[in-house]
XYZ file of N, CA, C and O in Angstrom:
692
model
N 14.082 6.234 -1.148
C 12.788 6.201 -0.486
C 12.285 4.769 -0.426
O 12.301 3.870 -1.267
N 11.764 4.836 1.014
C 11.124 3.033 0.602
C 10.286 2.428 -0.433
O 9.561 3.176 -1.089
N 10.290 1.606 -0.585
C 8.742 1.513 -2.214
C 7.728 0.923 -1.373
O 8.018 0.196 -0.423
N 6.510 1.225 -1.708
C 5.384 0.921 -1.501
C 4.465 2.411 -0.749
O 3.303 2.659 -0.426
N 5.308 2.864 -0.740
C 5.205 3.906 0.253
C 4.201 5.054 -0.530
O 3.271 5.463 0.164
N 4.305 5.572 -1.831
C 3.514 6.006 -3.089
C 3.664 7.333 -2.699
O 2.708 7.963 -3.153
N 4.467 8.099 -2.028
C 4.153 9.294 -1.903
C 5.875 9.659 -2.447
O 6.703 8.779 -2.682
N 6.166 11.356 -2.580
C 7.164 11.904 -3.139
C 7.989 12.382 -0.956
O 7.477 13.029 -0.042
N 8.607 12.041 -1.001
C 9.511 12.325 0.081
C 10.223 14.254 0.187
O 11.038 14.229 -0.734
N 10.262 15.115 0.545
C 10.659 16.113 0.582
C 11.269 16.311 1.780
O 10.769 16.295 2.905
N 12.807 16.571 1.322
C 13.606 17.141 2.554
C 14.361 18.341 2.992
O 15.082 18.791 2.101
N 14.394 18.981 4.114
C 15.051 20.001 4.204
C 16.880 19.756 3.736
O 17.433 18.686 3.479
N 17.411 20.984 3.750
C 18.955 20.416 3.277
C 19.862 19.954 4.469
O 20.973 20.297 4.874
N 19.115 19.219 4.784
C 20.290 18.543 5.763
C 20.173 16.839 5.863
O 19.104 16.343 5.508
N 21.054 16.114 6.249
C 21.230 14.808 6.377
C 20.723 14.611 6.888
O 20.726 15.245 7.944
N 19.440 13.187 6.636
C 18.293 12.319 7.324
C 18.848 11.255 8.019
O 19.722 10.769 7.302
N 18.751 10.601 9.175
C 19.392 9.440 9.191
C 18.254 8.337 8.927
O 18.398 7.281 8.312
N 17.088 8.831 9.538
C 16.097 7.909 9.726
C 14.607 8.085 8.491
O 14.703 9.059 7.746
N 13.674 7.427 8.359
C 12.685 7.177 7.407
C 11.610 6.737 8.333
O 11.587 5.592 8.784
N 10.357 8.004 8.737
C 9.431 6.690 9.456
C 8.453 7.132 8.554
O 8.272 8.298 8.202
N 7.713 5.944 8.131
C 6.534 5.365 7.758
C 5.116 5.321 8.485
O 5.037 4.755 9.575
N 4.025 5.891 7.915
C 2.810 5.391 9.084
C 2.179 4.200 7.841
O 2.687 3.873 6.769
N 1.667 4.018 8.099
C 1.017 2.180 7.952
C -0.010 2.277 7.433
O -0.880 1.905 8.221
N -0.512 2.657 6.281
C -1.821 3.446 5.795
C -2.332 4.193 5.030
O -3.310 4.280 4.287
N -0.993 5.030 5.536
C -1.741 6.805 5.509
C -1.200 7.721 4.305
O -1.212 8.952 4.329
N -0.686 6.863 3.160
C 0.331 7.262 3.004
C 1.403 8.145 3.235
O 1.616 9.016 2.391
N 2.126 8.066 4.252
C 2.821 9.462 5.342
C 4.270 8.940 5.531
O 4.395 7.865 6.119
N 5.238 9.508 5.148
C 6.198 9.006 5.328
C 6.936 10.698 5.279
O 6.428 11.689 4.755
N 8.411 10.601 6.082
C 9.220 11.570 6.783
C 10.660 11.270 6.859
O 11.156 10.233 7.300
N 11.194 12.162 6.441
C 13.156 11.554 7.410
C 13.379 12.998 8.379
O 13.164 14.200 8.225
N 13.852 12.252 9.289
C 14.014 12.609 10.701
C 15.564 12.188 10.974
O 16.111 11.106 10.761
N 16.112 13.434 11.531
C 17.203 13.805 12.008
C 17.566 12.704 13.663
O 18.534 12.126 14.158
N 16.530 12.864 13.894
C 16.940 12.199 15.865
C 15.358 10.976 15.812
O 14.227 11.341 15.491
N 15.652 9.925 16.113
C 14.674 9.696 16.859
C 15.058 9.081 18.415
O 16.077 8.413 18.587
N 14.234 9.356 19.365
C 14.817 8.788 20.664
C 13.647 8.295 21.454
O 12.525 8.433 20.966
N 13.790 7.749 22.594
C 13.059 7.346 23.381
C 11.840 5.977 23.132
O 10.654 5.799 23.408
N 13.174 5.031 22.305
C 12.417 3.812 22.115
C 12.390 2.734 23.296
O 13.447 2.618 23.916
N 11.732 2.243 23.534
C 12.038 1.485 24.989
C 10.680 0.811 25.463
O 9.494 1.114 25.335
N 11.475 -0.400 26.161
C 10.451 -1.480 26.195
C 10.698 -1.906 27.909
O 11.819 -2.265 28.270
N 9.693 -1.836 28.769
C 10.133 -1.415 30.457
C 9.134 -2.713 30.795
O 7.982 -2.872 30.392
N 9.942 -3.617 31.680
C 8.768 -4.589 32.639
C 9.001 -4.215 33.853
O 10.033 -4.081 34.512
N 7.430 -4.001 34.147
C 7.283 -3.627 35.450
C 7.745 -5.292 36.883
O 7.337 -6.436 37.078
N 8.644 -4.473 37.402
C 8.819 -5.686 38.763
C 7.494 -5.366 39.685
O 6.962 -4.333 40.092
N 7.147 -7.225 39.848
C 5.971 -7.012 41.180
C 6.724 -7.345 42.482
O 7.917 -7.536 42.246
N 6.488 -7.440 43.431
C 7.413 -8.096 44.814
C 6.038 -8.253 45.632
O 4.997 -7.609 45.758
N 6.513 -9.285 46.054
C 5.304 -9.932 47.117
C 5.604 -11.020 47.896
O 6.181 -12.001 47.426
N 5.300 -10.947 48.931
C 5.789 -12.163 49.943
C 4.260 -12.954 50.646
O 3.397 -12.216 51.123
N 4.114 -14.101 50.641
C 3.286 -15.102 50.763
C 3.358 -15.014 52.435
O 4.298 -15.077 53.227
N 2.088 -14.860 52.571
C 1.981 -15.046 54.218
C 2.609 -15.847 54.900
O 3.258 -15.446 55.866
N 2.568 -17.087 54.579
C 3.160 -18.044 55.238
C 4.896 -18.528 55.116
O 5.375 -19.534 55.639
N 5.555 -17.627 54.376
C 7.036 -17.195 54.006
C 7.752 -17.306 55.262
O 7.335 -16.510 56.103
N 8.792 -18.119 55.680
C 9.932 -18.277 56.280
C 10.408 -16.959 56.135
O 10.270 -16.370 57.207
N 11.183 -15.858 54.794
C 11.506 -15.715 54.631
C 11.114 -13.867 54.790
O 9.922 -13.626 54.604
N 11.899 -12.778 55.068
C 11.772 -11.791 55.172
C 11.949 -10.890 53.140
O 11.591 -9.753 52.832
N 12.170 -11.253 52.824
C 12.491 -10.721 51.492
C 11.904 -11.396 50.733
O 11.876 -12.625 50.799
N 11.133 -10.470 49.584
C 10.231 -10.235 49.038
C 10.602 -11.452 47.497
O 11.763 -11.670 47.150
N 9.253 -12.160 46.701
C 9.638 -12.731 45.370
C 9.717 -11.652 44.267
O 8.737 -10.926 44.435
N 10.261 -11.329 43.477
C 10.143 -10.911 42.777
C 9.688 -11.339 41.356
O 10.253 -12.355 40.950
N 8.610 -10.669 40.355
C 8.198 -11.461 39.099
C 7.763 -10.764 38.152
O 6.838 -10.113 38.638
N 7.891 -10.473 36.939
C 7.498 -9.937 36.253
C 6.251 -9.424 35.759
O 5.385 -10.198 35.350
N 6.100 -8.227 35.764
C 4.515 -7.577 35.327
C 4.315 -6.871 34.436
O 5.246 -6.955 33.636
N 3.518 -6.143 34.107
C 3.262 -5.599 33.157
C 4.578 -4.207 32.110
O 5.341 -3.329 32.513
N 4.124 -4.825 30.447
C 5.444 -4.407 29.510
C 5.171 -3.029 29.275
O 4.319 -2.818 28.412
N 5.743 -1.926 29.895
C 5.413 -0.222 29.659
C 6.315 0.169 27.989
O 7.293 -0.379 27.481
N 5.485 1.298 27.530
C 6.970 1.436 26.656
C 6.645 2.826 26.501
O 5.560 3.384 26.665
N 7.730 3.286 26.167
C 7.928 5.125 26.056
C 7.862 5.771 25.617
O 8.281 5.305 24.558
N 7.561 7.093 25.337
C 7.136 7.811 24.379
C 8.306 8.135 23.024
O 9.404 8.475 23.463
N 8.249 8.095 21.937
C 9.256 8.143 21.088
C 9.008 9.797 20.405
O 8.018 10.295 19.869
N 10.119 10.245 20.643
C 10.283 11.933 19.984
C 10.876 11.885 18.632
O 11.909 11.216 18.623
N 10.664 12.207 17.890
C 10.734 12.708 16.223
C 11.495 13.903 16.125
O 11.048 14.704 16.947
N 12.243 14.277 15.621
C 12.763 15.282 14.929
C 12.931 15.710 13.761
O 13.779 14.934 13.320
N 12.715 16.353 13.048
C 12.776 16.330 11.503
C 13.118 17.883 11.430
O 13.286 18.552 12.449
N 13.210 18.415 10.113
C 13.684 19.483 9.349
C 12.107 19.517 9.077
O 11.316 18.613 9.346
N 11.729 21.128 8.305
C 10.769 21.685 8.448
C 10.496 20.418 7.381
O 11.496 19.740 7.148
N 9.127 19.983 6.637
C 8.800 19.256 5.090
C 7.364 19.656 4.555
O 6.424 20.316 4.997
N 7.637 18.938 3.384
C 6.047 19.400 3.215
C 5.927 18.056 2.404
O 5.840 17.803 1.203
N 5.957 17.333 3.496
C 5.432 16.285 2.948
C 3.934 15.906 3.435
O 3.798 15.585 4.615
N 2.747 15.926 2.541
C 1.433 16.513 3.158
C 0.888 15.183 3.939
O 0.075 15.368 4.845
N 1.320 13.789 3.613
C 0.651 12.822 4.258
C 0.730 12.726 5.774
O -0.205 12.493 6.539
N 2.257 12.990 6.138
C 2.804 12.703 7.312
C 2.310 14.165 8.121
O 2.107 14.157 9.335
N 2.214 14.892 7.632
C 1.619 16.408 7.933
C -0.065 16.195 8.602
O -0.404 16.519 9.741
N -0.659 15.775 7.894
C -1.957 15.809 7.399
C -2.236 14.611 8.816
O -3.211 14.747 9.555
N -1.287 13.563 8.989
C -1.395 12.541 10.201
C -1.178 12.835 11.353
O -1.485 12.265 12.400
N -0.426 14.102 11.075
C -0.121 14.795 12.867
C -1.229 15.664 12.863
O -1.723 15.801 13.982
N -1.769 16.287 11.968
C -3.279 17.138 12.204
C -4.348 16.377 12.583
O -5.309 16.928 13.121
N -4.334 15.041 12.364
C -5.205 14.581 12.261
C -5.481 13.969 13.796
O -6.614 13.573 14.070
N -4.420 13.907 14.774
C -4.112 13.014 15.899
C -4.560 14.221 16.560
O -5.731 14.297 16.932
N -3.665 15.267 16.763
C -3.715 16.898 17.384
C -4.752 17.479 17.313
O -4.718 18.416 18.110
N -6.229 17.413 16.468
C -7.370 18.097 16.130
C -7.937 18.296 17.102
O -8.011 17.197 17.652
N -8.498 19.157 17.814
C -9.528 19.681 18.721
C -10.795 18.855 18.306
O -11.388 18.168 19.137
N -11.239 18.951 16.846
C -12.723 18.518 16.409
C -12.778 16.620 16.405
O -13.809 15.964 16.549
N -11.200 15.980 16.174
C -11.428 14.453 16.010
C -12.258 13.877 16.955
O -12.512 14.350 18.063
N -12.693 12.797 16.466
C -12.713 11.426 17.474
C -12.025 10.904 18.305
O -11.533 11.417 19.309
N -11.907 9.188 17.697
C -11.229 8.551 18.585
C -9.406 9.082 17.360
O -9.243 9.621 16.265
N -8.501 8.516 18.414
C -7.211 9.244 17.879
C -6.803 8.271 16.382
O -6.956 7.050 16.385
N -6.453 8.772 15.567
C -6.019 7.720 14.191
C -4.988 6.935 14.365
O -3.862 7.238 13.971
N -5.306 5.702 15.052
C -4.177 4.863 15.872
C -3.230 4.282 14.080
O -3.869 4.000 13.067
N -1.718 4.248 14.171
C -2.105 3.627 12.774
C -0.384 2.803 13.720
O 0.153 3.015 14.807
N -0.031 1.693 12.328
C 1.512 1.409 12.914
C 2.870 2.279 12.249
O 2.908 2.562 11.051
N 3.915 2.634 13.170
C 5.040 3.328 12.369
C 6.018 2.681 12.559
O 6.473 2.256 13.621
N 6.485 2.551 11.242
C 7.987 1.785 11.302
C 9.104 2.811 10.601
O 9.146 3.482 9.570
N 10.348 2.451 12.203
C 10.926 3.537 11.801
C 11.962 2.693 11.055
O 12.081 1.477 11.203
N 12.809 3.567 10.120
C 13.708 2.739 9.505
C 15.219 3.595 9.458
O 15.238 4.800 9.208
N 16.493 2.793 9.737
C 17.555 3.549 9.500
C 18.560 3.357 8.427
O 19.195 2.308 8.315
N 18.697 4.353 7.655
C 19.226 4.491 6.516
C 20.262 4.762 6.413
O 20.756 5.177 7.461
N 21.165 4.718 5.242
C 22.447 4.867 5.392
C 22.715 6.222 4.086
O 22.228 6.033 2.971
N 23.259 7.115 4.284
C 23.711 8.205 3.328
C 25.314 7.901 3.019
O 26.267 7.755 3.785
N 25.215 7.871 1.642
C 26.438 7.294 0.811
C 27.184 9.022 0.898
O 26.664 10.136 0.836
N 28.681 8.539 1.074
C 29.180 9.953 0.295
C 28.648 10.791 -0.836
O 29.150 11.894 -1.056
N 27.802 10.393 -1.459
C 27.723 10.956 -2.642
C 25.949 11.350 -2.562
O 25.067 11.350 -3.420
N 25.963 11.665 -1.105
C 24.630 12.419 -1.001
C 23.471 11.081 -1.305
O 22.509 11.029 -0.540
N 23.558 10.254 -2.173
C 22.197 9.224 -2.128
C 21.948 8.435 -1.199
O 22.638 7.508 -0.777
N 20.648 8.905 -0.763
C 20.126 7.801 0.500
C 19.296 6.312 0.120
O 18.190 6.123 -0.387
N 20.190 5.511 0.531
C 20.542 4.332 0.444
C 19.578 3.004 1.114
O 20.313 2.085 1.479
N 18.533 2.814 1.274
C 18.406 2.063 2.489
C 19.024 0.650 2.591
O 19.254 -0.225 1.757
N 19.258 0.784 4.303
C 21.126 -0.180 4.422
C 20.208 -1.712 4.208
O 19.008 -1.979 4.263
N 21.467 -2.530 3.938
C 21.013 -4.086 3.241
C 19.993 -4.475 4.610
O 18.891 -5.005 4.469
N 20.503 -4.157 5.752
C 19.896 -5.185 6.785
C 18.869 -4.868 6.953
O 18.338 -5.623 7.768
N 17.919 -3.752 6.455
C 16.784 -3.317 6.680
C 15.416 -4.618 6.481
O 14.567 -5.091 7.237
N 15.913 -4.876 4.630
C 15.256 -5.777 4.081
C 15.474 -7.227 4.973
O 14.974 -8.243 4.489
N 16.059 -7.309 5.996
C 16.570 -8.398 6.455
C 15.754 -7.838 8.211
O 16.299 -8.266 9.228
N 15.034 -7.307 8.292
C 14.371 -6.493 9.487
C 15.527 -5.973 10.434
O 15.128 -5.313 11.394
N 16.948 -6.168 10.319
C 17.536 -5.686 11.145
C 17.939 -4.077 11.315
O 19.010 -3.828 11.867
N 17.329 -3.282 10.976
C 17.270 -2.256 11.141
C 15.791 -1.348 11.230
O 15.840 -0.138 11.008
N 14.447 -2.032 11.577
C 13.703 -1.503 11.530
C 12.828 -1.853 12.978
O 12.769 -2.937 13.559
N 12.196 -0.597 13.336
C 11.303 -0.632 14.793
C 9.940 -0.473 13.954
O 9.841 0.074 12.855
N 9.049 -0.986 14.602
C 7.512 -1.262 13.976
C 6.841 -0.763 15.704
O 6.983 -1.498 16.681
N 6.037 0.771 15.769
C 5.566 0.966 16.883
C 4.243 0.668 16.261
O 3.863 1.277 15.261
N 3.536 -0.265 16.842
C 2.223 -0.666 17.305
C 1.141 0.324 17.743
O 1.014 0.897 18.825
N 0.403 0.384 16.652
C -0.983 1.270 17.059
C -0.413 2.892 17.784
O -0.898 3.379 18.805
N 0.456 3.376 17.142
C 0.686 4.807 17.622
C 0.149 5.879 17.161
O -0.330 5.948 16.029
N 0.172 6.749 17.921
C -0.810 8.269 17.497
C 0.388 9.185 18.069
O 1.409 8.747 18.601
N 0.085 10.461 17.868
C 0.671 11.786 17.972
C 0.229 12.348 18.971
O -0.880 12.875 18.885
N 1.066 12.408 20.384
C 0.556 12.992 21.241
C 0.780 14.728 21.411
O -0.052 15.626 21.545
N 2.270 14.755 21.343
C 2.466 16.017 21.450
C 3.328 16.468 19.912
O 4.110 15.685 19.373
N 3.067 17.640 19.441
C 3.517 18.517 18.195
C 3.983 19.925 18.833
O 3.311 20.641 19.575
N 5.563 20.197 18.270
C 5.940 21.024 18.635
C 6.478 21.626 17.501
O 7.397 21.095 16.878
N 5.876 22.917 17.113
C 6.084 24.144 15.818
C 7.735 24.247 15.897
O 8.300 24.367 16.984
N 8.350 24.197 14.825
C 10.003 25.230 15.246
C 9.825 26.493 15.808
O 8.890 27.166 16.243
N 10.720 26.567 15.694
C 11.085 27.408 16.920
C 11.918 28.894 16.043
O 13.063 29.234 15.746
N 10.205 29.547 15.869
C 10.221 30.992 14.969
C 11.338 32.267 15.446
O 11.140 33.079 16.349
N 12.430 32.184 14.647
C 13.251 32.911 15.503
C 13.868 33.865 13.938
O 13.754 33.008 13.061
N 14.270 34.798 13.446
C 14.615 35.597 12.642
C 16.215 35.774 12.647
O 16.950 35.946 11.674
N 16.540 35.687 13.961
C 18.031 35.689 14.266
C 18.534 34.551 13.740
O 19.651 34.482 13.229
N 17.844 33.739 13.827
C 18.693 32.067 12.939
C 19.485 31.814 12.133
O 19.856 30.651 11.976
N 20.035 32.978 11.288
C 20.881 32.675 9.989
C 20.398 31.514 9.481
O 19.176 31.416 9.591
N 20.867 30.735 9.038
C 21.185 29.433 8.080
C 20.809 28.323 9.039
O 21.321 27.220 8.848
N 19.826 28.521 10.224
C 19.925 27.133 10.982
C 18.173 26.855 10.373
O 17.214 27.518 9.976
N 18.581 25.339 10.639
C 16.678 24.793 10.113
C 15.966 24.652 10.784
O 16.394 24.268 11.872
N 14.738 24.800 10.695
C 13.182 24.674 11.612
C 13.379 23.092 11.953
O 13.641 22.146 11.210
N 13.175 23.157 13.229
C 13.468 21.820 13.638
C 11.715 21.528 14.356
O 11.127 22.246 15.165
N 11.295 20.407 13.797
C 9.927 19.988 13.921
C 10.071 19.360 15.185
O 11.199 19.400 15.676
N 8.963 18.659 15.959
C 9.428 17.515 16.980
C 7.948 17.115 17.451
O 7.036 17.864 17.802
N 7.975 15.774 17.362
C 6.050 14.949 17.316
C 6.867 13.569 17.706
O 7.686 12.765 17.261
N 5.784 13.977 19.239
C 6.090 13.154 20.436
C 4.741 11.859 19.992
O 3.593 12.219 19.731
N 5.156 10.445 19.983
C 4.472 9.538 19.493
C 4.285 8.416 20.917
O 5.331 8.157 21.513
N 2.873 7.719 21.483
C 2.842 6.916 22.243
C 2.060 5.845 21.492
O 1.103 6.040 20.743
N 2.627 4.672 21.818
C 2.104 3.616 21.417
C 2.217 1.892 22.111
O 2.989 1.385 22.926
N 1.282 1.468 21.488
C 0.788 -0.163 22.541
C 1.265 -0.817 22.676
O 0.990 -1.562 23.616
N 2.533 -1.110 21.722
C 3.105 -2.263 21.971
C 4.519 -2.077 20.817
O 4.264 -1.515 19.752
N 6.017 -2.572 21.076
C 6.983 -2.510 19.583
C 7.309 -3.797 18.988
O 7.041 -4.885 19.498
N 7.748 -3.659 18.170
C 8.651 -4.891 17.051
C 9.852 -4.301 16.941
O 10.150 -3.234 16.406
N 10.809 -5.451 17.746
C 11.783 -5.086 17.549
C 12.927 -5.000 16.566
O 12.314 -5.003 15.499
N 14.089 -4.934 16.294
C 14.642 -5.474 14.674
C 14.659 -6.526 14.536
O 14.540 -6.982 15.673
N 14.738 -7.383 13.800
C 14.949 -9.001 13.554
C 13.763 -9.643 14.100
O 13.927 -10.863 14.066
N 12.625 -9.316 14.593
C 11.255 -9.740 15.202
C 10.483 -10.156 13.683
O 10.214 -9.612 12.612
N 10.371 -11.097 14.161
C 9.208 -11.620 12.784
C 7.989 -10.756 12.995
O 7.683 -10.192 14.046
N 7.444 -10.735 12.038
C 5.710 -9.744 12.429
C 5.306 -10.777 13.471
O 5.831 -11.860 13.733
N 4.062 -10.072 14.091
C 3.314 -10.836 15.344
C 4.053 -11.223 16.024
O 3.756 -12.244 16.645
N 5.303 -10.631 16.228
C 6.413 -11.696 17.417
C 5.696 -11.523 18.954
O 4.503 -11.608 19.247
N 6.850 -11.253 19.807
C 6.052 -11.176 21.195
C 6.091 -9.639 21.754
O 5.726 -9.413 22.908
N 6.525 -8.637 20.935
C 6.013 -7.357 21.091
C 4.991 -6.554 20.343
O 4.836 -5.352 20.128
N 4.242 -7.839 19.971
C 2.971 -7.338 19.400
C 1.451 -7.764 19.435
O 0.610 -7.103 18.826
């Protein structure tokens, strides 16, 4: 488990690859999938009235980025719980913007999760900027399941990323 983090980690029985962190709250999770990290510049095109030229300049505009999906095994881990209630509430305010850094870990043969050297070295960690919980999706209540696990899934949008090896405050933040 990462340190600083102060909370007890609880996992379903299956292999975590990932560790995300919220920035705060004390809330932390391992998650099976995460996807949909991505950092998009918008192209402008525009041609100057007075242009010789039939084809357009092209230049860079504004940095979009994408919604990131979570997956996890059912947990009860109450911080990270308690942070998706808290985003999702009918009664809140403004949304509990906080930062999440996801982190990828390495599972040793011998079942102990490890976090890999390059982490401490930022090369393995995404830092999403001011994110909240947009969408929460319950598993998927089914009785027929035998032995398969409640698979969670909390769809996250946020302002801006850090990428791996990005110093804090770099230029995706």
């Amino acid at each position: 488990m990462p340190e600083g983090s102060g909370s007890t980690l609880l996992r379903p029985l299956t292999r975590m690859n990932f560790i995300v962190e919220v920035t705060g709250k004390n809330a932390s999770a391992a998650f099976t999938e995460v996807s949909g990290i991505e950092a998009t510049v918008d192209m402008i095109e525009f041609r100057q009235g007075n242009s010789n030229s039939l084809a357009p300049i092209k230049i860079p505009g504004l940095v979009k980025y994408g919604n990131v999906t979570l997956k996890m095994g059912y947990t009860l881990n109450s911080g990270f719980s308690q942070w998706i209630r808290d985003c999702v509430s009918a009664t809140r305010g403004a949304a509990p913007m906080a930062d999440v850094k996801i982190q990828l870990v390495d599972i040793s043969e011998t079942g102990v999760t490890q976090v890999s050297e390059t982490v401490g070295q930022g090369g393995a960690v995404w830092v999403l900027k001011n994110a909240w919980v947009q969408q929460y999706t319950a598993p998927e209540l089914s009785s027929t399941g035998g032995d398969a696990v409640a698979i969670e899934s909390v769809q996250l949008v946020y302002e801006s990323l850090q990428m791996p090896g990005e110093a804090e405050g770099g230029a995706g933040a």
